PDB file of C-alpha atoms in Angstrom:
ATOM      1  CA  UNK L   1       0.000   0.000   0.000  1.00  0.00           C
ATOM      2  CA  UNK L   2       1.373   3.561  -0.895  1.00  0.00           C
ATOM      3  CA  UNK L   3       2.298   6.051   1.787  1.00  0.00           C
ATOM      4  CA  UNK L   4       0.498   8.898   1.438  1.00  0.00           C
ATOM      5  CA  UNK L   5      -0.654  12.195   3.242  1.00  0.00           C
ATOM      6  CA  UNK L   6      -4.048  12.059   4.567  1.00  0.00           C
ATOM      7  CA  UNK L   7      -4.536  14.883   6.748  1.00  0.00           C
ATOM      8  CA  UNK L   8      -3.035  18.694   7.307  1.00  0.00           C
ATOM      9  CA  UNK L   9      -3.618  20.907   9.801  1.00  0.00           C
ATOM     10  CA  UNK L  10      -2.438  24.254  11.293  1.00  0.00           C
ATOM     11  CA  UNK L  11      -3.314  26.360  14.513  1.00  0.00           C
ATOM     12  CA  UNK L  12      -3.132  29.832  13.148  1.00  0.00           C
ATOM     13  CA  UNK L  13      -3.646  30.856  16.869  1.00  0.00           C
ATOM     14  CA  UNK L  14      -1.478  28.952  19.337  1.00  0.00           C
ATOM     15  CA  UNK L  15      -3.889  26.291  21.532  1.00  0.00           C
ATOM     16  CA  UNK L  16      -6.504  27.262  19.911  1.00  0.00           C
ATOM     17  CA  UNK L  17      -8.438  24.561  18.102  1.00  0.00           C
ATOM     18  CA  UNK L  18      -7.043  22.780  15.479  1.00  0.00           C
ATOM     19  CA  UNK L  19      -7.890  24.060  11.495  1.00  0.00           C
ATOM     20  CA  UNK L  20      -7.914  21.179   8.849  1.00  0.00           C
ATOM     21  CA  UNK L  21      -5.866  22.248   5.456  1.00  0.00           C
ATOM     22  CA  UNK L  22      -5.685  21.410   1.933  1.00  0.00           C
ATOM     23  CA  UNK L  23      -2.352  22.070   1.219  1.00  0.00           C
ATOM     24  CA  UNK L  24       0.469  24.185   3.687  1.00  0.00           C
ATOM     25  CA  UNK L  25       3.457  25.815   2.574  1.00  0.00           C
ATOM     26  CA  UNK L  26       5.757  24.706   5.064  1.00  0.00           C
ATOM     27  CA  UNK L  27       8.974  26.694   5.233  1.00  0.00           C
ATOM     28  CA  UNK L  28      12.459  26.305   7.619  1.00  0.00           C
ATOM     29  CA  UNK L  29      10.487  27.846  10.768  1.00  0.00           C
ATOM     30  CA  UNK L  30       7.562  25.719   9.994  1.00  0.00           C
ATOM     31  CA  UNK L  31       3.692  25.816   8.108  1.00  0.00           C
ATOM     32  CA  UNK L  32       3.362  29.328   7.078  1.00  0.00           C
ATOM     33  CA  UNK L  33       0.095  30.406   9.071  1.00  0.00           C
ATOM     34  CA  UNK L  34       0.546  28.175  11.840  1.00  0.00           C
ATOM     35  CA  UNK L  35       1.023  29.481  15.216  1.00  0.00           C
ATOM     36  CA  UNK L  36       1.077  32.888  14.093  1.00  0.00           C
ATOM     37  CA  UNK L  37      -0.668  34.262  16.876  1.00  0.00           C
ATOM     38  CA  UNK L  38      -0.407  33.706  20.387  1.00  0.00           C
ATOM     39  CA  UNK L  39      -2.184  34.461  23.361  1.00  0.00           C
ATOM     40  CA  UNK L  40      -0.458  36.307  26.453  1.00  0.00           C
ATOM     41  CA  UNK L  41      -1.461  37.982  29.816  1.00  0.00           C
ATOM     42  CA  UNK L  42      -2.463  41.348  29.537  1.00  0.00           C
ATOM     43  CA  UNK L  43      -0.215  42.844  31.886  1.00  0.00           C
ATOM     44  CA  UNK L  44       2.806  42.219  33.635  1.00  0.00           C
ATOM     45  CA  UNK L  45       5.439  39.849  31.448  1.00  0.00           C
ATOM     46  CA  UNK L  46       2.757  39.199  28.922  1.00  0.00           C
ATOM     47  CA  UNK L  47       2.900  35.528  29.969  1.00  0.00           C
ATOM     48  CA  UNK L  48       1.928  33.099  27.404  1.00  0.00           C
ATOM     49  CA  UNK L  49      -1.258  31.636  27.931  1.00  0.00           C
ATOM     50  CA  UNK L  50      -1.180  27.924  27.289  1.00  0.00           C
ATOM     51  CA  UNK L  51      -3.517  25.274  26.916  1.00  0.00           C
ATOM     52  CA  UNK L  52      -3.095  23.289  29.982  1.00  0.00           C
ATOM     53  CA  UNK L  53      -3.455  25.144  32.087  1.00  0.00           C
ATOM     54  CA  UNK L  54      -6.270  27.388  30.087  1.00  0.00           C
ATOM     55  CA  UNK L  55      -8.322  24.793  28.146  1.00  0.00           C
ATOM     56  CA  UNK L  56     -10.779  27.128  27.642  1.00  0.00           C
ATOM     57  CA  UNK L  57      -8.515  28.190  24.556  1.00  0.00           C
ATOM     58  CA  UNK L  58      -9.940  24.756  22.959  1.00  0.00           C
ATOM     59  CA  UNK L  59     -13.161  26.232  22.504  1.00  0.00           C
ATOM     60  CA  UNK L  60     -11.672  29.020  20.214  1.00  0.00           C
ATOM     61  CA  UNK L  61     -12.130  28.396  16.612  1.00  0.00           C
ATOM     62  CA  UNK L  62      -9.870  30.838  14.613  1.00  0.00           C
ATOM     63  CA  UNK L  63     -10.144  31.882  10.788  1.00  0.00           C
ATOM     64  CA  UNK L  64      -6.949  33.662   9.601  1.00  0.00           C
ATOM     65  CA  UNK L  65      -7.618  35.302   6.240  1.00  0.00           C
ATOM     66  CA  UNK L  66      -3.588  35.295   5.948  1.00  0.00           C
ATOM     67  CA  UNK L  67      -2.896  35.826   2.001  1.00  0.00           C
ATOM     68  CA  UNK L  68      -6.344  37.963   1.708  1.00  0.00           C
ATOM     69  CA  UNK L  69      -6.933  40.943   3.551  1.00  0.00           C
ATOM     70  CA  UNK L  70      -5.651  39.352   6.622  1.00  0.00           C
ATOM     71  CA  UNK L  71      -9.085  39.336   8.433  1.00  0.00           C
ATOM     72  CA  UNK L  72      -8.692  37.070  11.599  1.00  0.00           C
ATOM     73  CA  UNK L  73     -11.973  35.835  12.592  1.00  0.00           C
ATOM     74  CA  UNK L  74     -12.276  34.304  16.442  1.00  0.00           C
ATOM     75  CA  UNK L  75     -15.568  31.695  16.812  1.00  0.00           C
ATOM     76  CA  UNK L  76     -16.782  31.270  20.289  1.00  0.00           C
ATOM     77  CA  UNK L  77     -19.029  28.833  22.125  1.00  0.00           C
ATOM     78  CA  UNK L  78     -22.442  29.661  21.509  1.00  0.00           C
ATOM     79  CA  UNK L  79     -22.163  31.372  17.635  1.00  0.00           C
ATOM     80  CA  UNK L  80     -20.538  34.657  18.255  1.00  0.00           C
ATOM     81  CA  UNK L  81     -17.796  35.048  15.855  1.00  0.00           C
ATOM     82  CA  UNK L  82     -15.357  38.320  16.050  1.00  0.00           C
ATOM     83  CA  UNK L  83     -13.660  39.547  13.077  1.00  0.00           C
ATOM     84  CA  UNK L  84     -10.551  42.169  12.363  1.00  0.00           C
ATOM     85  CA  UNK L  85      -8.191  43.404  10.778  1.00  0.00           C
ATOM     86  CA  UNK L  86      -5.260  42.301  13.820  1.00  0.00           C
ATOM     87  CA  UNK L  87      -2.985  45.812  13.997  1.00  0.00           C
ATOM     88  CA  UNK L  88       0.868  44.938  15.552  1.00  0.00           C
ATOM     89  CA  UNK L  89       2.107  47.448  17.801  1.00  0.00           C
ATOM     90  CA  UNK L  90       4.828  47.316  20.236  1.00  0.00           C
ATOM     91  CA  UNK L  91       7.539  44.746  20.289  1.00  0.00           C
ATOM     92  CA  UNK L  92       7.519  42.062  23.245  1.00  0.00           C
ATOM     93  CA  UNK L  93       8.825  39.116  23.971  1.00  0.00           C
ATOM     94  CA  UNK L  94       7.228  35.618  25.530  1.00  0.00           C
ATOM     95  CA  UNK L  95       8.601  32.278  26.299  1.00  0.00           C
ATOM     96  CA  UNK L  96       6.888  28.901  25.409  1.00  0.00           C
ATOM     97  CA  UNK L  97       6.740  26.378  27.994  1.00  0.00           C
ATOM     98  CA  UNK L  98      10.529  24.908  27.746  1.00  0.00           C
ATOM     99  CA  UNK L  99      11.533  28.633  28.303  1.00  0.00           C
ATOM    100  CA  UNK L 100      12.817  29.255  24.446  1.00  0.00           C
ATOM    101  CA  UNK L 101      11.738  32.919  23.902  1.00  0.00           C
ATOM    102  CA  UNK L 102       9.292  34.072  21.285  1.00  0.00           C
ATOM    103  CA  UNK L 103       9.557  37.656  19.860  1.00  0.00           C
ATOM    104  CA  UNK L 104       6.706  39.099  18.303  1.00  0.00           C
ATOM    105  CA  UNK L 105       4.199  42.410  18.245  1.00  0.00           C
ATOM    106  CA  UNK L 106       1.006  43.015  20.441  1.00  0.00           C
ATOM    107  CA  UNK L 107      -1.969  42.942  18.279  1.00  0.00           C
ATOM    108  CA  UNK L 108      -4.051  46.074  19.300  1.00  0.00           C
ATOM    109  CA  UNK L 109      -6.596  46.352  21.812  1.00  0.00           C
ATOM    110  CA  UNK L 110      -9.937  45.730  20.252  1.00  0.00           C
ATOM    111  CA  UNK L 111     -12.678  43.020  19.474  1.00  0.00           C
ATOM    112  CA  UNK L 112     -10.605  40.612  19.178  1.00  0.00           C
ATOM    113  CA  UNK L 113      -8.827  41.671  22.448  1.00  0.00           C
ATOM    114  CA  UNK L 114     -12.304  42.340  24.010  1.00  0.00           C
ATOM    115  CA  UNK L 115     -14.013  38.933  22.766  1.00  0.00           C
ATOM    116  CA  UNK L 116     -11.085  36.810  24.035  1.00  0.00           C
ATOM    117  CA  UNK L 117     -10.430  38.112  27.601  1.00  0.00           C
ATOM    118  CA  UNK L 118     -14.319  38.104  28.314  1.00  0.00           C
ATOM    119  CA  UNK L 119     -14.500  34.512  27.212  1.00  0.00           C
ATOM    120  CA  UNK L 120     -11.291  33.733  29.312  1.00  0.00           C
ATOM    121  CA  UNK L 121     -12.546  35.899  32.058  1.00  0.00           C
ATOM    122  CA  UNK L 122      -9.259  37.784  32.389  1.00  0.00           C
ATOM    123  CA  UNK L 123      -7.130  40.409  30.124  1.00  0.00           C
ATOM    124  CA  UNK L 124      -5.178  39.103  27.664  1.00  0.00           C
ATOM    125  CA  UNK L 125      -3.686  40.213  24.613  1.00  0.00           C
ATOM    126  CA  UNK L 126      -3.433  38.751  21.050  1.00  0.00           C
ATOM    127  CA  UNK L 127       1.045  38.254  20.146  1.00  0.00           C
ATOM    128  CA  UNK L 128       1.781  38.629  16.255  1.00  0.00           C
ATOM    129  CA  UNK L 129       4.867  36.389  16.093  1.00  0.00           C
ATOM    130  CA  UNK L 130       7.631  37.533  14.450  1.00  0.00           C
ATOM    131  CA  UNK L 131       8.555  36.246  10.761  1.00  0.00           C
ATOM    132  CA  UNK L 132      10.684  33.527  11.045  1.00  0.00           C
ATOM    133  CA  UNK L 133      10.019  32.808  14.702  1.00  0.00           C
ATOM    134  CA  UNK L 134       8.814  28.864  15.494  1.00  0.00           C
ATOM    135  CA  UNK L 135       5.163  29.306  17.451  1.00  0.00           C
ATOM    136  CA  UNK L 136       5.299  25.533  17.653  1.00  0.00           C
ATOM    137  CA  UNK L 137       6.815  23.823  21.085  1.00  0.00           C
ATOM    138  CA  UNK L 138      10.334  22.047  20.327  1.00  0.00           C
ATOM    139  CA  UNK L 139      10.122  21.447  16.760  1.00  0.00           C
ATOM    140  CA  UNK L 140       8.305  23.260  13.623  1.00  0.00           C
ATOM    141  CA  UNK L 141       6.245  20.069  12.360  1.00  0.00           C
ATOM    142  CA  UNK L 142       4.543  17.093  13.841  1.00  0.00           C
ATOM    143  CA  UNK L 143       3.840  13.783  12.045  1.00  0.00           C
ATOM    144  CA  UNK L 144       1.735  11.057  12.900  1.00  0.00           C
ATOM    145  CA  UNK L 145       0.088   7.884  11.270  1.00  0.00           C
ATOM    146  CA  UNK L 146      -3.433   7.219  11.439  1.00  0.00           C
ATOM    147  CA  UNK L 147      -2.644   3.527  12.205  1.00  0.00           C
ATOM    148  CA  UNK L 148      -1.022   4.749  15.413  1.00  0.00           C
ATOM    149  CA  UNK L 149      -4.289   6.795  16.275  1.00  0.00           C
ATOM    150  CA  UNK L 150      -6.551   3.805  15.560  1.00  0.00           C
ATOM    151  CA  UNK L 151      -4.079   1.871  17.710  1.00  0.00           C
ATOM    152  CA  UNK L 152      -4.962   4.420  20.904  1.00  0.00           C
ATOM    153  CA  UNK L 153      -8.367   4.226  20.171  1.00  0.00           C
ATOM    154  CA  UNK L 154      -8.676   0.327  19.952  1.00  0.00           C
ATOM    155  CA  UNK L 155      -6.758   0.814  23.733  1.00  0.00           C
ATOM    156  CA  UNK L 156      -9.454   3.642  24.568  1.00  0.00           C
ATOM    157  CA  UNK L 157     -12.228   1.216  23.670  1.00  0.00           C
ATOM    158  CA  UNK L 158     -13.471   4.364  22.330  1.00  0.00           C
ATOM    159  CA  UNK L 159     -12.876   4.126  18.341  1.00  0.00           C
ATOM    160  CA  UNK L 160     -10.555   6.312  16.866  1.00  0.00           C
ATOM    161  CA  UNK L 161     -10.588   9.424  18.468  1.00  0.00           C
ATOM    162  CA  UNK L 162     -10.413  12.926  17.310  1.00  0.00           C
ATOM    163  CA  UNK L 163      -6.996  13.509  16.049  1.00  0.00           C
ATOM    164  CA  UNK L 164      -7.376  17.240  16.931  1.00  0.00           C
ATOM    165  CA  UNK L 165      -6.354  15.871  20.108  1.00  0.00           C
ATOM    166  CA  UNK L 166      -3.073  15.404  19.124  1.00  0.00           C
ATOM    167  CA  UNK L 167      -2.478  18.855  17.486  1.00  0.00           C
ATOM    168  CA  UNK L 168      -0.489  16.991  14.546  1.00  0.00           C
ATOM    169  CA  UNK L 169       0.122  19.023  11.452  1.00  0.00           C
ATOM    170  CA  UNK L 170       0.668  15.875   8.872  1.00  0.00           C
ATOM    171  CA  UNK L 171      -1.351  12.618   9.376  1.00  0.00           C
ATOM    172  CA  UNK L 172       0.360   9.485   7.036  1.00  0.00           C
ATOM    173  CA  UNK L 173      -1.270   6.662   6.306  1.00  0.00           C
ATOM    174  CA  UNK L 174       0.083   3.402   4.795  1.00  0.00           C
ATOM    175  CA  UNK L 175       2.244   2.477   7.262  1.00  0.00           C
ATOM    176  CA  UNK L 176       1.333   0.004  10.268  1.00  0.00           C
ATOM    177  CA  UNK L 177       0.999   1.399  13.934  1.00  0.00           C
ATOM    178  CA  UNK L 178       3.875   3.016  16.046  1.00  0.00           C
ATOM    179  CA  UNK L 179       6.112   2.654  12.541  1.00  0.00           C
ATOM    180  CA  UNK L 180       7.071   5.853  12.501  1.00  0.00           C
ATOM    181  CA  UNK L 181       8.138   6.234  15.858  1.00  0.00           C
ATOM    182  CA  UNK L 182      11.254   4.282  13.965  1.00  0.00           C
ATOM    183  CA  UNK L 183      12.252   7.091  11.957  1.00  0.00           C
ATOM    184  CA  UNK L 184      14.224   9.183  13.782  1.00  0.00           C
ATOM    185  CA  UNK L 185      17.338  10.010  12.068  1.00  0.00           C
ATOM    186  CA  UNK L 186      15.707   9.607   8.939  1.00  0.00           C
ATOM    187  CA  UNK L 187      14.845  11.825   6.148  1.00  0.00           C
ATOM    188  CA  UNK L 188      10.817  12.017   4.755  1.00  0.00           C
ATOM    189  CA  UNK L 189      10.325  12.808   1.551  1.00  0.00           C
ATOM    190  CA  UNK L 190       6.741  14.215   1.021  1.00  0.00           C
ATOM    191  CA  UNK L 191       5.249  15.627  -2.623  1.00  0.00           C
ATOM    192  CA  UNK L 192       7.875  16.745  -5.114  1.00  0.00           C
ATOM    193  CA  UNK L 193       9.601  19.373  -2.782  1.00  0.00           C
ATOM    194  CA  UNK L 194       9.380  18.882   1.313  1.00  0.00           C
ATOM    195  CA  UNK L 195      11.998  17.063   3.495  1.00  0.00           C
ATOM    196  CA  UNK L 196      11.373  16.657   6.614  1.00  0.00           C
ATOM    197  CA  UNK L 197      13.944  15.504   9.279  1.00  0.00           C
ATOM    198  CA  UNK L 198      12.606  13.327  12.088  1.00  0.00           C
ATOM    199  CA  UNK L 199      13.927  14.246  15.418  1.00  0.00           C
ATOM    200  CA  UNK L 200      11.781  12.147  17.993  1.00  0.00           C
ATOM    201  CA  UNK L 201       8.874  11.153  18.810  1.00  0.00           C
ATOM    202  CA  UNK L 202       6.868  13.503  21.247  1.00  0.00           C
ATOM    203  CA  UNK L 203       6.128  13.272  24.624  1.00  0.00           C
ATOM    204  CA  UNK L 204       2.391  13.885  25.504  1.00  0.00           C
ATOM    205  CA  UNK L 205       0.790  15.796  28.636  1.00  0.00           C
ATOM    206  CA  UNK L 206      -2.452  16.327  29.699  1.00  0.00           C
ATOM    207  CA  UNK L 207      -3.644  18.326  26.911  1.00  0.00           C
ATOM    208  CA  UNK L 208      -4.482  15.061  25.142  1.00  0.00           C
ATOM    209  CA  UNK L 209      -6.755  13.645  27.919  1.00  0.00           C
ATOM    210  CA  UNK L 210      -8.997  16.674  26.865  1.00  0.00           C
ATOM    211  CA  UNK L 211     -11.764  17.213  24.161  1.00  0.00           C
ATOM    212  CA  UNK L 212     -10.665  18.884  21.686  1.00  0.00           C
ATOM    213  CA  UNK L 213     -13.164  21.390  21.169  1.00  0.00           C
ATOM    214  CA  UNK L 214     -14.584  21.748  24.721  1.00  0.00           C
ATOM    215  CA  UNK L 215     -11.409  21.578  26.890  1.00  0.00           C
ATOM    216  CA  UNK L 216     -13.224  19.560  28.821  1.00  0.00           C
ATOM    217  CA  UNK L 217     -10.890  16.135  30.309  1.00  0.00           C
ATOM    218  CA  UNK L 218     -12.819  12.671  28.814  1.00  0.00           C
ATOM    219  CA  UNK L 219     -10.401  10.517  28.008  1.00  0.00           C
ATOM    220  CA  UNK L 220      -7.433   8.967  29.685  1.00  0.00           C
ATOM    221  CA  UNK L 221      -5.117   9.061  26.973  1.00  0.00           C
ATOM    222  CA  UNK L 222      -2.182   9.350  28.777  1.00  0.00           C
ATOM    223  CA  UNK L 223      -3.248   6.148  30.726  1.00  0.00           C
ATOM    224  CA  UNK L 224      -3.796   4.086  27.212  1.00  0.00           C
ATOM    225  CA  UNK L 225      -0.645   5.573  26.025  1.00  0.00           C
ATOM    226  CA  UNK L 226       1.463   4.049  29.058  1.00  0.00           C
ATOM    227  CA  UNK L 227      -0.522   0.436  27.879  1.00  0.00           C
ATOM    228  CA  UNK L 228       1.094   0.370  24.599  1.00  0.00           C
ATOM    229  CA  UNK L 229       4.096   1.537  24.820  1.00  0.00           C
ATOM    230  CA  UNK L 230       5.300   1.356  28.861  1.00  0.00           C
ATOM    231  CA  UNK L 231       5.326   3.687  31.378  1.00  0.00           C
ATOM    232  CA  UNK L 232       8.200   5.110  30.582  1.00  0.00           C
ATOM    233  CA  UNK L 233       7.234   5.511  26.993  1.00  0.00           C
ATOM    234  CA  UNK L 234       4.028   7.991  27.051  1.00  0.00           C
ATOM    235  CA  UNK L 235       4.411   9.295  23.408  1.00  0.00           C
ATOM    236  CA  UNK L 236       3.093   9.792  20.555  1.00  0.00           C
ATOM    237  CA  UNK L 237       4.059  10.877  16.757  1.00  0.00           C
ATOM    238  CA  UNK L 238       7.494  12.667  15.814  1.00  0.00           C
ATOM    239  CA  UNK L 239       9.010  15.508  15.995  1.00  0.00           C
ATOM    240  CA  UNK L 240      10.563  16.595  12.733  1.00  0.00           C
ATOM    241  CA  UNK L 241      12.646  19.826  11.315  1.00  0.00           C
ATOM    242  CA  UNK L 242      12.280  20.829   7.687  1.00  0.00           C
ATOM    243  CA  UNK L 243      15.649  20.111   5.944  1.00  0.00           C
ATOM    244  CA  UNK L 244      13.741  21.472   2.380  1.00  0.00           C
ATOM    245  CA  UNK L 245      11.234  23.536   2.310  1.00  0.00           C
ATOM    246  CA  UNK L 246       8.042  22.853   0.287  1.00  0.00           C
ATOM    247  CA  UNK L 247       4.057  22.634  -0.724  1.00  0.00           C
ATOM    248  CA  UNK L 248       2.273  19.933   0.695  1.00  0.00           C
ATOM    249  CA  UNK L 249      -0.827  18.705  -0.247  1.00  0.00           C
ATOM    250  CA  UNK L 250      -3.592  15.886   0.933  1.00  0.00           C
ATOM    251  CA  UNK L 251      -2.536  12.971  -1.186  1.00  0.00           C
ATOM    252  CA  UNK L 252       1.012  13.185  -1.817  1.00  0.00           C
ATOM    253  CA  UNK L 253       2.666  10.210  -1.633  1.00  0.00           C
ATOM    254  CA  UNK L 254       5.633   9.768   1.392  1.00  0.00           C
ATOM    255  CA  UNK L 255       8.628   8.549   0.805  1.00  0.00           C
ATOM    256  CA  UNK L 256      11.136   7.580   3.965  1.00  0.00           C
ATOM    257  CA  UNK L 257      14.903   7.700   3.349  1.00  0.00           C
ATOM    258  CA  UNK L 258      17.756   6.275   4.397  1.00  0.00           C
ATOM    259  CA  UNK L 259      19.707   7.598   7.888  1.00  0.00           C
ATOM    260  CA  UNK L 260      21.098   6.641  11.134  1.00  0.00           C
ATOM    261  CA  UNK L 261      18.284   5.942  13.801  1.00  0.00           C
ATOM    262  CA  UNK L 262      19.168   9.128  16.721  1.00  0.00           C
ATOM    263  CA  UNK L 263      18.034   6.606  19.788  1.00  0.00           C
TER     264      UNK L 263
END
């Protein structure tokens, strides 16, 4: 059976939900698009505001008009959507959760400021990340196989869940569970033009254990995790850098080259 891509998917807004793709131009710092905003306190060291410990950011859907007139649209429980133009102002800096540091602009205060901080119940501010910046944690891409996800859901007993949970931005199939978690060390090849460089695969938190779209925790993913692969092994997909920038687009076939395994 061919490898092929079977799934894209970006985050224009950092932990907010996930936004299935077409096609991403993926470039050395990552998917152009993806993670281009991030959310950050309002006051004091403009804090990043993460996931875990603000799941509420799950129930976010974003719409970033990037290559149009660059309209970002915010989608909140209940219908009410929020739409601008998202002005950068002053320069500031952040720092993910492994402490790297993250330069980018404050977005304005205005309805998208407004929307988001009463929905949070706190100030915050929108972050335009710098050009060439990586909004992503560790590494620029993720990569998973959907045998790997059926594999957690046959441990789940739940079916194969939502792969939103996993926040991957390319989903393989072709390939037979946990295979990739093989390739580190390894170049993929994937269309005519992108190479990506598998690191390792990545360790998961508690982010997973929650719906994807309500933030709410219903599954104990990390528990089914620990069943397949050991206790000391709670992880799932790869980590990869971009040794060629390219297009990528559902469909293309996948090609895995030769290299040393890293560990």
């Amino acid at each position: 059976m061919p490898v092929t891509v079977c799934a894209l998917a970006i985050a224009p807004v950092k932990g907010m939900r996930l936004v299935g793709v077409e096609e991403l131009e993926i470039g050395p710092s990552g998917p152009v698009g993806d993670r281009a905003f991030v959310v950050v306190e309002a006051g004091g060291e403009h804090d990043l505001v993460s996931t875990e410990r603000t799941p509420e950011l799950l129930q976010v859907t974003p719409d970033w008009d990037r290559v149009g007139a660059g309209r970002l649209e915010l989608r909140f429980p209940g219908g009410e959507a929020v739409a601008a133009v998202p002005r950068a102002q002053e320069a500031v800096r952040t720092r993910l959760y492994d402490g790297r540091s993250l330069s980018g602009r404050l977005v304005a205060a205005g309805p998208l400021c407004r929307a988001l901080s009463a929905h949070l119940g706190r100030g915050v501010r929108l972050m335009a990340v710098d050009g060439g910046e990586t909004g992503a944690d560790d590494f620029p891409v993720t990569l998973m196989s959907r045998a790997s996800l059926a594999a957690v859901g046959e441990a789940l007993g739940t079916g194969e869940p939502d792969p939103r949970r996993f926040r991957m931005t390319v989903t393989v199939e072709g390939v037979p569970a946990w295979e990739e978690h093989g390739w580190p060390g390894r170049e993929v090849a994937v269309g005519r033009e992108l190479r990506l460089r598998v690191i390792d695969p990545v360790p998961r938190c508690v982010v997973t254990t929650r719906h994807p779209q309500e933030g709410t925790r219903d599954a104990p993913v990390l528990r089914a995790l620990a069943g397949l692969r050991g206790k000391d092994d709670v992880t799932f997909g790869v980590w990869c850098q971009v040794a060629a920038a390219g297009v990528v687009r559902r469909g293309d076939a996948v090609r895995v080259m030769g290299g040393e395994r890293s560990g």
